[in-house]
mmCIF file of C-alpha atoms and ligand atoms in Angstrom:
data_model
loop_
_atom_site.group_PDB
_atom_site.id
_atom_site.type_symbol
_atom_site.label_atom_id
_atom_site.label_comp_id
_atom_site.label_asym_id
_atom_site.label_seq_id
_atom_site.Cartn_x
_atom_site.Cartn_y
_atom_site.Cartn_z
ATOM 1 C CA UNK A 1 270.104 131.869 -3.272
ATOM 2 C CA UNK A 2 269.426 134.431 -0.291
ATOM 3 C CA UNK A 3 265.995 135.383 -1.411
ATOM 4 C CA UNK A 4 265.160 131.074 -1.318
ATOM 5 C CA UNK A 5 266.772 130.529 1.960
ATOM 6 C CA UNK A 6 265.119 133.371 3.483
ATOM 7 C CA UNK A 7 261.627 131.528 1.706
ATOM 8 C CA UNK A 8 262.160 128.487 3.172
ATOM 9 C CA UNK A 9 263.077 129.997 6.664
ATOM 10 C CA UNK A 10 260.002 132.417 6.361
ATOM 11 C CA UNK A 11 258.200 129.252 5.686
ATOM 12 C CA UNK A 12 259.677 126.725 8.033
ATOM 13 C CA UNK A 13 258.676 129.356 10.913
ATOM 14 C CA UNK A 14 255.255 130.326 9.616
ATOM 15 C CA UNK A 15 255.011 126.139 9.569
ATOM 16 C CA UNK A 16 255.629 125.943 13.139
ATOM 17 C CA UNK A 17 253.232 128.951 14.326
ATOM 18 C CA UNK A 18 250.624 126.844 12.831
ATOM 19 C CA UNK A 19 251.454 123.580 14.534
ATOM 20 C CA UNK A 20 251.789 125.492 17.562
ATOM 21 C CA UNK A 21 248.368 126.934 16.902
ATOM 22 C CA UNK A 22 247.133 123.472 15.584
ATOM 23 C CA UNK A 23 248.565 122.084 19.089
ATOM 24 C CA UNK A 24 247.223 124.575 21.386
ATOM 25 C CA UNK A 25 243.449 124.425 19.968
ATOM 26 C CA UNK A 26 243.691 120.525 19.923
ATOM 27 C CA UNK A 27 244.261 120.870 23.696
ATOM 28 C CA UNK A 28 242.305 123.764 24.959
ATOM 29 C CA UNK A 29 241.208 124.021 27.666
ATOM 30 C CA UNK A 30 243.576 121.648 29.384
ATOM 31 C CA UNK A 31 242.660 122.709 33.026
ATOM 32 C CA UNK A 32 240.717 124.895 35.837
ATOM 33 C CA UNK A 33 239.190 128.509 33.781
ATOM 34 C CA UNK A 34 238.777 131.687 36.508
ATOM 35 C CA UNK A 35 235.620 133.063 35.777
ATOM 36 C CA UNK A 36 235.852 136.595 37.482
ATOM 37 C CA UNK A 37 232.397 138.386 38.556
ATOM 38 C CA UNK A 38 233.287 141.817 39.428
ATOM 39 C CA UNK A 39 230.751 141.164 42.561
ATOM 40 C CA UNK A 40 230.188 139.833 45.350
ATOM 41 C CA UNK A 41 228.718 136.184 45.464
ATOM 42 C CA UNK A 42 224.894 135.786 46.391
ATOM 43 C CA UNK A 43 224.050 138.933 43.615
ATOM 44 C CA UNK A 44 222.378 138.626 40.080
ATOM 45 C CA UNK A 45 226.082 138.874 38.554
ATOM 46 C CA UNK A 46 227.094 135.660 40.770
ATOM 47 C CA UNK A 47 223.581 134.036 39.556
ATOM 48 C CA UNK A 48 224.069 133.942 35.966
ATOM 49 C CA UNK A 49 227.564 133.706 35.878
ATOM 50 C CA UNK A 50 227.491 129.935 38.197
ATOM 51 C CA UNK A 51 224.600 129.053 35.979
ATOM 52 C CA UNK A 52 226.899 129.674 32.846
ATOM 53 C CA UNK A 53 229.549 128.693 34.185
ATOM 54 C CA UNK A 54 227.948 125.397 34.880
ATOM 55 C CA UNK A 55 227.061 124.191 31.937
ATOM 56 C CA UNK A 56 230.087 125.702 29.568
ATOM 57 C CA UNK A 57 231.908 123.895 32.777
ATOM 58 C CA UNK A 58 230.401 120.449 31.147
ATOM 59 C CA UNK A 59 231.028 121.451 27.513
ATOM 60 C CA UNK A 60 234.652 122.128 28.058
ATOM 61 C CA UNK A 61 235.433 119.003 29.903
ATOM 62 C CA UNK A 62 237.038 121.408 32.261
ATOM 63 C CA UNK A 63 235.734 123.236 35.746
ATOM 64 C CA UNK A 64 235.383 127.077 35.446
ATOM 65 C CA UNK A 65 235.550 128.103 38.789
ATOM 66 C CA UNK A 66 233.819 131.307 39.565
ATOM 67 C CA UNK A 67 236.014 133.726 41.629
ATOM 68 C CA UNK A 68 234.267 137.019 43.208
ATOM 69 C CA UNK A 69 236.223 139.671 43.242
ATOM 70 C CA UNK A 70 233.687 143.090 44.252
ATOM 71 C CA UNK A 71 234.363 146.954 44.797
ATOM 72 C CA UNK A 72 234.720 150.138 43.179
ATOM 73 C CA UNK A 73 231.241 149.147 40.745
ATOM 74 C CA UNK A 74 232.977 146.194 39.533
ATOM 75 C CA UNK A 75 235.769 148.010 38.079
ATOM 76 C CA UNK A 76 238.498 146.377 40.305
ATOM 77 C CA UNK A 77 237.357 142.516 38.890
ATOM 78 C CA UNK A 78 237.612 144.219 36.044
ATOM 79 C CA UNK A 79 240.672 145.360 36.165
ATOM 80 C CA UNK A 80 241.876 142.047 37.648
ATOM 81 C CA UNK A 81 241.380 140.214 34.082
ATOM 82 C CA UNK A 82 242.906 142.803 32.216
ATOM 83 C CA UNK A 83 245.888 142.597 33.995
ATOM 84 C CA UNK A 84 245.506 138.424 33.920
ATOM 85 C CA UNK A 85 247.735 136.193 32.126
ATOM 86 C CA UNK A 86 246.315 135.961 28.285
ATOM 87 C CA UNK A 87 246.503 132.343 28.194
ATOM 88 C CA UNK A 88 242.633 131.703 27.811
ATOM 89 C CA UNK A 89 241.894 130.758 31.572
ATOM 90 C CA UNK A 90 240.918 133.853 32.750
ATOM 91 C CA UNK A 91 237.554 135.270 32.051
ATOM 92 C CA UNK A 92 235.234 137.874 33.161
ATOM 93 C CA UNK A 93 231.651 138.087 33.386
ATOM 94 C CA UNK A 94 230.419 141.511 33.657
ATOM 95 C CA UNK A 95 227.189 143.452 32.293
ATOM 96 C CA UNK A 96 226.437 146.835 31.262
ATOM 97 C CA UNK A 97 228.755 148.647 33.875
ATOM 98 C CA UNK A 98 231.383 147.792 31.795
ATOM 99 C CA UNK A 99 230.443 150.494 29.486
ATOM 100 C CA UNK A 100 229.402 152.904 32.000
ATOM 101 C CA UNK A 101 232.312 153.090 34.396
ATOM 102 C CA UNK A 102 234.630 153.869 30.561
ATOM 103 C CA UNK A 103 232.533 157.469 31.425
ATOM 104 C CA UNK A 104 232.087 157.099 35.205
ATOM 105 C CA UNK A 105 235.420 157.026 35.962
ATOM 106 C CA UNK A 106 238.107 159.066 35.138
ATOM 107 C CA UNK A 107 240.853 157.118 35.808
ATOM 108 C CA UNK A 108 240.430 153.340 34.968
ATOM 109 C CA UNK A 109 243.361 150.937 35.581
ATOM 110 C CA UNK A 110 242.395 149.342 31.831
ATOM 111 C CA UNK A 111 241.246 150.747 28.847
ATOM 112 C CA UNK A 112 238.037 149.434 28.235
ATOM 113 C CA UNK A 113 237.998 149.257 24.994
ATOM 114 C CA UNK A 114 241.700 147.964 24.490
ATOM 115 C CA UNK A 115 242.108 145.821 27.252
ATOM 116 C CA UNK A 116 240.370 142.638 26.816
ATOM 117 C CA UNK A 117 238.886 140.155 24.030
ATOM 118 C CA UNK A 118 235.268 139.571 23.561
ATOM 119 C CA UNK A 119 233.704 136.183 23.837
ATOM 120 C CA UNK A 120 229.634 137.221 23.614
ATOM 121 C CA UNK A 121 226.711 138.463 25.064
ATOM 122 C CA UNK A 122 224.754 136.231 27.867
ATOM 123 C CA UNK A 123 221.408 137.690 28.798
ATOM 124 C CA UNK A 124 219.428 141.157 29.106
ATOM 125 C CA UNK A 125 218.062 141.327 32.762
ATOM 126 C CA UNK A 126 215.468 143.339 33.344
ATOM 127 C CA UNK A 127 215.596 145.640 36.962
ATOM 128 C CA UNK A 128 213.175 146.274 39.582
ATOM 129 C CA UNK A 129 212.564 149.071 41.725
ATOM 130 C CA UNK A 130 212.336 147.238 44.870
ATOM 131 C CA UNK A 131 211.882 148.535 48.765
ATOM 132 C CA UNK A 132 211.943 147.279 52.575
ATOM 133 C CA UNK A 133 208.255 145.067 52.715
ATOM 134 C CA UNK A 134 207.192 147.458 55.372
ATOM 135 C CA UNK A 135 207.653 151.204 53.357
ATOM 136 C CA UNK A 136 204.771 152.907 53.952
ATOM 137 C CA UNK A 137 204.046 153.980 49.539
ATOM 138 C CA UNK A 138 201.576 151.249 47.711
ATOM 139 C CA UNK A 139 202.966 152.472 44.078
ATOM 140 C CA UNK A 140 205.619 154.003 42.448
ATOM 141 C CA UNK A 141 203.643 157.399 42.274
ATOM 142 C CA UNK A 142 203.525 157.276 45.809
ATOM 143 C CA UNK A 143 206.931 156.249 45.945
ATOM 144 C CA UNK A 144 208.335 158.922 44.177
ATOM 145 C CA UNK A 145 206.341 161.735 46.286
ATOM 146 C CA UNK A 146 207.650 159.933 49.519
ATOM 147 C CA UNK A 147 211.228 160.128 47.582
ATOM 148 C CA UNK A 148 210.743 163.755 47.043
ATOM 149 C CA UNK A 149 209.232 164.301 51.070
ATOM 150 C CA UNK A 150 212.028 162.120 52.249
ATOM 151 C CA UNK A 151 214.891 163.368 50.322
ATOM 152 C CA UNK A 152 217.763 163.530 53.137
ATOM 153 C CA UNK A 153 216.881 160.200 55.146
ATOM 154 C CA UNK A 154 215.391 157.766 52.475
ATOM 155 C CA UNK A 155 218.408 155.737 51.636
ATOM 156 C CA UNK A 156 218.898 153.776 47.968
ATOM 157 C CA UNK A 157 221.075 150.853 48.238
ATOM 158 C CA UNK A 158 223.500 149.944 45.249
ATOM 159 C CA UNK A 159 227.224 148.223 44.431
ATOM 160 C CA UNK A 160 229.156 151.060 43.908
ATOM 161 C CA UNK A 161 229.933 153.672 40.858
ATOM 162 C CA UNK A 162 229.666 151.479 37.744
ATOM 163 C CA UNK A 163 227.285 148.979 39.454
ATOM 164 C CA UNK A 164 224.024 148.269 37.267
ATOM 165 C CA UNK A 165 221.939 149.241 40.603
ATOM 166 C CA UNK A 166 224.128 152.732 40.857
ATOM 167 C CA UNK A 167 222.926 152.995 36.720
ATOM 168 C CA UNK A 168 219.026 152.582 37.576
ATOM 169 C CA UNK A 169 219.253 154.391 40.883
ATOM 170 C CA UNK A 170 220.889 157.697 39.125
ATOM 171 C CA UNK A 171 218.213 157.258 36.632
ATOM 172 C CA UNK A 172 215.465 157.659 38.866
ATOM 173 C CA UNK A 173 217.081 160.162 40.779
ATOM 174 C CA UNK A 174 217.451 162.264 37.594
ATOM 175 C CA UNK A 175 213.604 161.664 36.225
ATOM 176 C CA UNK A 176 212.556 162.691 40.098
ATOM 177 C CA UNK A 177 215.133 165.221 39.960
ATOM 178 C CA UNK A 178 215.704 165.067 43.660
ATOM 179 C CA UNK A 179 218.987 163.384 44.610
ATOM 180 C CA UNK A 180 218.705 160.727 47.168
ATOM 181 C CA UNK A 181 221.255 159.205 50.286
ATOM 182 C CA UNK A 182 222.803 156.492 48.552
ATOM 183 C CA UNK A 183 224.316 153.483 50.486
ATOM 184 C CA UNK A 184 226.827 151.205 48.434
ATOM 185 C CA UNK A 185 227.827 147.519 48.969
ATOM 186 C CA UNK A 186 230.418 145.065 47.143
ATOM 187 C CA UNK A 187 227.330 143.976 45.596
ATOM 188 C CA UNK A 188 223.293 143.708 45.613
ATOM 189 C CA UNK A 189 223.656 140.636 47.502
ATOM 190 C CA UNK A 190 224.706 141.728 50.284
ATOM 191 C CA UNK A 191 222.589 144.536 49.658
ATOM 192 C CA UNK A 192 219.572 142.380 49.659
ATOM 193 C CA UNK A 193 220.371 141.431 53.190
ATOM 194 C CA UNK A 194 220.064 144.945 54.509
ATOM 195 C CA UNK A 195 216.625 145.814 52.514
ATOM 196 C CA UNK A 196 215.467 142.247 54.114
ATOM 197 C CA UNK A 197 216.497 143.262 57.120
ATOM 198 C CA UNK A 198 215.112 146.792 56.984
ATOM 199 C CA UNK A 199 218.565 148.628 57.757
ATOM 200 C CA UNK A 200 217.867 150.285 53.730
ATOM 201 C CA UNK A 201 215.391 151.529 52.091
ATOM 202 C CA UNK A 202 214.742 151.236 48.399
ATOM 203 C CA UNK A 203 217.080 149.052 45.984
ATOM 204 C CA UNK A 204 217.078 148.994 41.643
ATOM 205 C CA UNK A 205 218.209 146.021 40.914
ATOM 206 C CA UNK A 206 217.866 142.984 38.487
ATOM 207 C CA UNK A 207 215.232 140.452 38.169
ATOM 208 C CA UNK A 208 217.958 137.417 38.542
ATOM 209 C CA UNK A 209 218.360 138.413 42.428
ATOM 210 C CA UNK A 210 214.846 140.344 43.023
ATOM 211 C CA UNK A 211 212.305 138.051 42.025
ATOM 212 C CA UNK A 212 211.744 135.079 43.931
ATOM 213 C CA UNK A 213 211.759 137.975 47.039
ATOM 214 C CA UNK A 214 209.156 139.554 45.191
ATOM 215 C CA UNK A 215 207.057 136.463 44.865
ATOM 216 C CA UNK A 216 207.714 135.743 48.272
ATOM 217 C CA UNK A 217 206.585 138.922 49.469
ATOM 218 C CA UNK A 218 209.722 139.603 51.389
ATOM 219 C CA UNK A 219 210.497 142.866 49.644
ATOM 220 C CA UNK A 220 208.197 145.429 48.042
ATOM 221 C CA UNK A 221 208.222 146.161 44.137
ATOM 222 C CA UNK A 222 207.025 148.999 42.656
ATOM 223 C CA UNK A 223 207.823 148.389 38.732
ATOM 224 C CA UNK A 224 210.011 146.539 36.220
ATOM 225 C CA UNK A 225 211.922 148.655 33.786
ATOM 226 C CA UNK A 226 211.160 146.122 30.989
ATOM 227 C CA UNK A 227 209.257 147.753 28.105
ATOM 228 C CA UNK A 228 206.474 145.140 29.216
ATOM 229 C CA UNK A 229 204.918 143.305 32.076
ATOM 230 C CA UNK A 230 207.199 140.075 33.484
ATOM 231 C CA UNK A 231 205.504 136.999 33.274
ATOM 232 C CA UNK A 232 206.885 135.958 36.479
ATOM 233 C CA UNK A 233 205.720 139.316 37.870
ATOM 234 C CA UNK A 234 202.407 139.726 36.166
ATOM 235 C CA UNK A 235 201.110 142.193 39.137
ATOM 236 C CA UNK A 236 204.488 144.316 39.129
ATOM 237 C CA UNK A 237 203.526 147.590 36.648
ATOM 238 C CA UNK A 238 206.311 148.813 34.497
ATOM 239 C CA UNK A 239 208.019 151.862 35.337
ATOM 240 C CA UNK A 240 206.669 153.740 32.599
ATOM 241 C CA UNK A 241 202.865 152.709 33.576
ATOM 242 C CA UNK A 242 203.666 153.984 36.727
ATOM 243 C CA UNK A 243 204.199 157.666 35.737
ATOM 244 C CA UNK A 244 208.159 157.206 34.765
ATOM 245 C CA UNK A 245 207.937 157.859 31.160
ATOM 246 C CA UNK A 246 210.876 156.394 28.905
ATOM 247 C CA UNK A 247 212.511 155.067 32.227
ATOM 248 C CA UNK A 248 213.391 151.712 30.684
ATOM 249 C CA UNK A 249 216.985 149.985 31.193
ATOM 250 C CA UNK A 250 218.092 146.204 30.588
ATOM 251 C CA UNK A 251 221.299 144.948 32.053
ATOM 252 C CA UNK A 252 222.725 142.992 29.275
ATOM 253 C CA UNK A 253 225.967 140.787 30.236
ATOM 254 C CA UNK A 254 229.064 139.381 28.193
ATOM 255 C CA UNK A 255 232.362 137.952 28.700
ATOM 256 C CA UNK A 256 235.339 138.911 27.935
ATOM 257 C CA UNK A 257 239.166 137.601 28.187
ATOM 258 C CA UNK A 258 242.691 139.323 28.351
ATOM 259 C CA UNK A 259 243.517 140.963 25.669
ATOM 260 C CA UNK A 260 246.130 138.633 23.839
ATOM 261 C CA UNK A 261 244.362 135.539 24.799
ATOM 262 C CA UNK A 262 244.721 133.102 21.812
ATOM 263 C CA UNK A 263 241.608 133.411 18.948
ATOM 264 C CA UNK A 264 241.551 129.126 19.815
ATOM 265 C CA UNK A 265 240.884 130.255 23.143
ATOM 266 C CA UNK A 266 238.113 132.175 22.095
ATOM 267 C CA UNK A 267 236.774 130.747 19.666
ATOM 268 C CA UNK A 268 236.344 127.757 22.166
ATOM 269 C CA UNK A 269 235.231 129.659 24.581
ATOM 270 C CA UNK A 270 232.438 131.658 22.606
ATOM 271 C CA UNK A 271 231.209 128.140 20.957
ATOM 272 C CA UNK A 272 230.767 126.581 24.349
ATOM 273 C CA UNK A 273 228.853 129.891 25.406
ATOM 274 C CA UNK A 274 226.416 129.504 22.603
ATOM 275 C CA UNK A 275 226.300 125.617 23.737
ATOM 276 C CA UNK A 276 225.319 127.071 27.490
ATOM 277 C CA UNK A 277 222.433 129.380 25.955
ATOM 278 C CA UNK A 278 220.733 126.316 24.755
ATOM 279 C CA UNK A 279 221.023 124.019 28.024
ATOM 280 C CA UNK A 280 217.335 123.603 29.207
ATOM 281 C CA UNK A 281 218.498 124.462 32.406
ATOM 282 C CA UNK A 282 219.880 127.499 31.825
ATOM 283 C CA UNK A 283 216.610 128.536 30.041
ATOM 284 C CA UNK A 284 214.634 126.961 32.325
ATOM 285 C CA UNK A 285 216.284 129.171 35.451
ATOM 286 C CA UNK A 286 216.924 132.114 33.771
ATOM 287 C CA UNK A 287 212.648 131.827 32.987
ATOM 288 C CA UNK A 288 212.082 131.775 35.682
ATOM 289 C CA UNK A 289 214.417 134.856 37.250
ATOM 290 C CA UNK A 290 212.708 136.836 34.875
ATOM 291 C CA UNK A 291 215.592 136.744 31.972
ATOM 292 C CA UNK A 292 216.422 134.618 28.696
ATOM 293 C CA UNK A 293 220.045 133.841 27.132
ATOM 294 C CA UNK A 294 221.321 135.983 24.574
ATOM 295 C CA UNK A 295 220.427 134.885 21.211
ATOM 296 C CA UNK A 296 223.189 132.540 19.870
ATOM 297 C CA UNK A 297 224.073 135.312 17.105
ATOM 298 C CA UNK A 298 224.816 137.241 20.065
ATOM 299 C CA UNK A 299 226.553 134.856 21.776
ATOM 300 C CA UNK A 300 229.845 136.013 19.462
ATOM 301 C CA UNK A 301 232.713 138.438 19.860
ATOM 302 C CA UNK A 302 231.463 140.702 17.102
ATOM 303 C CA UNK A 303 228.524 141.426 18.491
ATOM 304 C CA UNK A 304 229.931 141.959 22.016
ATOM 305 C CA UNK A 305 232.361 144.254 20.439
ATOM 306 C CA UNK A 306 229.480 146.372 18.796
ATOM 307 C CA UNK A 307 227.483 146.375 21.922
ATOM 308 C CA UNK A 308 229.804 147.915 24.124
ATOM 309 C CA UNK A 309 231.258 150.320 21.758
ATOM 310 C CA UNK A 310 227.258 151.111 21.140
ATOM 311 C CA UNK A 311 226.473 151.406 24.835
ATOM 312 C CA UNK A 312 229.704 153.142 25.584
ATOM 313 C CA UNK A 313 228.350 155.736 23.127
ATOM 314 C CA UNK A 314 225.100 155.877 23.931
ATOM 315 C CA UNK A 315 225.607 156.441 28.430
ATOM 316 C CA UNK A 316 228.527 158.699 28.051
ATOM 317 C CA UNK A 317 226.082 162.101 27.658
ATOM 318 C CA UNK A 318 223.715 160.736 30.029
ATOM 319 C CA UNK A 319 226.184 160.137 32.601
ATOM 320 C CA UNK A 320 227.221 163.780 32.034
ATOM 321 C CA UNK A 321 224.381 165.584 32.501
ATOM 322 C CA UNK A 322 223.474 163.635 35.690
ATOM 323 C CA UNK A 323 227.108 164.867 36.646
ATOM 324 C CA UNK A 324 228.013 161.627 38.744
ATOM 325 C CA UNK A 325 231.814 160.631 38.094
ATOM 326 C CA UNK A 326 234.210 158.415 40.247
ATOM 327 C CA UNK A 327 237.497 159.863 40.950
HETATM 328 C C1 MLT B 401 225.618 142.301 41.511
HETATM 329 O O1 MLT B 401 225.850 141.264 40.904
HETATM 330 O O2 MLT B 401 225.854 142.478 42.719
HETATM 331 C C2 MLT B 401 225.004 143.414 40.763
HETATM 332 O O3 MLT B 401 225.172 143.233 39.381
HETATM 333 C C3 MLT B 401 225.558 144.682 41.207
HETATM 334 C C4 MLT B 401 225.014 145.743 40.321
HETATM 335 O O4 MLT B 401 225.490 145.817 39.198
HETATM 336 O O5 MLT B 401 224.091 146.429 40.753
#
């Protein structure tokens, strides 16, 4: 008699987690998502995340509002997310720094790999090495030997430890091997401003916030670190044709969610990525910044999962031999 009562109770609860489940799916998302970009507004983060944003915005039937919340490499957006309510309106869009700062720096407020769901993967930016339109070196060869002259006064903007542009810079200061002034900002946007303005020197950073200033001839560029030519920058060599041999790096982006947000949540979410990937507009924009969405089998929490556990795996010796940590 126990053993059917305690059935039937079993049951009768495992009845109502489903409903519950049922209920919260049927009416997800209900109102306003926070989508967090660990930088400041204006950079390539901000770019692709409002363009996202945007159109998942229209698939929902809800607004995802971007918040920007910069500093310490994008670590402390990060860290705002983890620490968010799991209730499935809180994202974060972030990119690759996500799996360098788990190396970078050695004390985290979240645990990179414990501390949040995965949605899916967004898009693989290629960088640019980039300088002030009036530096005196025509290429990169040149570059590097005025680098190497001007080792204590050139300065090389980026966003901080972690930052994509602090990735790429460290790189090229370790195929140089000559370490360089660096000069960090919340962000590349506001970094942008300075090398505009001539106040800094050289920048690496991504296509999505380099390239119409390219084409505009505001800014110099001295290569791509695609494994290939851009279309939209046809006369901008790749790093490697340019005397930097294996110096290739994409900045591939995801988003991720508390961890404990409801699988409905992310499920929804993940779908209405996938949804965003195809929008002609997004394609169309993300053309012509030099990028394309993630393919939709990437657009998935499994393959998030694997990338950053890859990528975690794959910077952590790098990032020690160049020595560079965050305290
Ligand atoms: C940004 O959005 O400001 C950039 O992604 C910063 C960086 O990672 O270099």
């Amino acid at each position: 008699m126990k053993t059917l009562k305690t059935v039937l109770g079993l049951t009768a609860a495992l009845a109502v987690t489903l409903s519950s489940a049922a209920a919260f799916a049927a009416g997800y998302p209900e109102r306003t998502i926070t989508m967090v970009v660990p930088f400041a507004a204006g950079g390539p983060t901000d770019t692709v995340a409002r363009l996202v944003a945007e159109s998942m915005s229209k698939d929902l039937g809800q607004q995802i509002v971007v918040e920007n919340v910069g500093g310490a490499g994008g670590t402390l957006g990060a860290g705002r997310v983890a620490a968010a309510e799991p209730d499935g309106y809180t994202v974060l869009l972030h990119h690759i720094g996500m799996a360098t700062s788990a190396t970078l720096y050695r004390k985290l407020a979240y645990d990179t790999l414990n501390a949040f769901e995965y949605v899916g993967l967004v898009t693989d930016v290629p960088m640019t090495i980039v300088a002030r339109k009036d530096l005196e070196p025509t290429d990169l060869k040149g570059l590097i030997d005025y680098m190497k002259a001007n080792k204590d006064t050139v300065t090389v903007a980026n966003a901080g430890i972690g930052a994509a542009s602090h990735l790429c810079g460290m790189l090229l200061m370790s195929a140089i091997d000559t370490p360089l002034v660096t000069v960090p900002y919340k962000g590349t946007g506001p970094a942008m401003t300075d090398l505009l303005g001539g106040q800094v020197d050289i920048m690496c950073d991504q296509t999505t916030n380099t390239t119409k200033q390219i084409q505009g001839g505001t800014i110099k560029a001295y290569a791509v670190t695609s494994p290939a030519r851009l279309d939209v920058l046809p006369d901008v060599p790749t790093a490697v044709e340019g005397g930097l041999a294996d110096f290739q790096v994409g900045i591939w982006h995801g988003i991720y969610a508390p961890k404990g947000t409801p699988s409905e949540a992310v499920e929804r979410l993940s779908k209405s990525l996938q949804v965003a990937l195809k929008d002609e507009n997004v394609v169309a924009r993300f053309a012509e910044l030099g990028t394309a969405p993630s393919p939709e089998a990437d657009a998935t929490p499994a393959a998030l999962k694997a990338k950053l556990e890859g990528e975690i795996a794959r910077w952590k010796p790098v990032i020690e031999a160049a020595g560079q940590f965050a305290d």
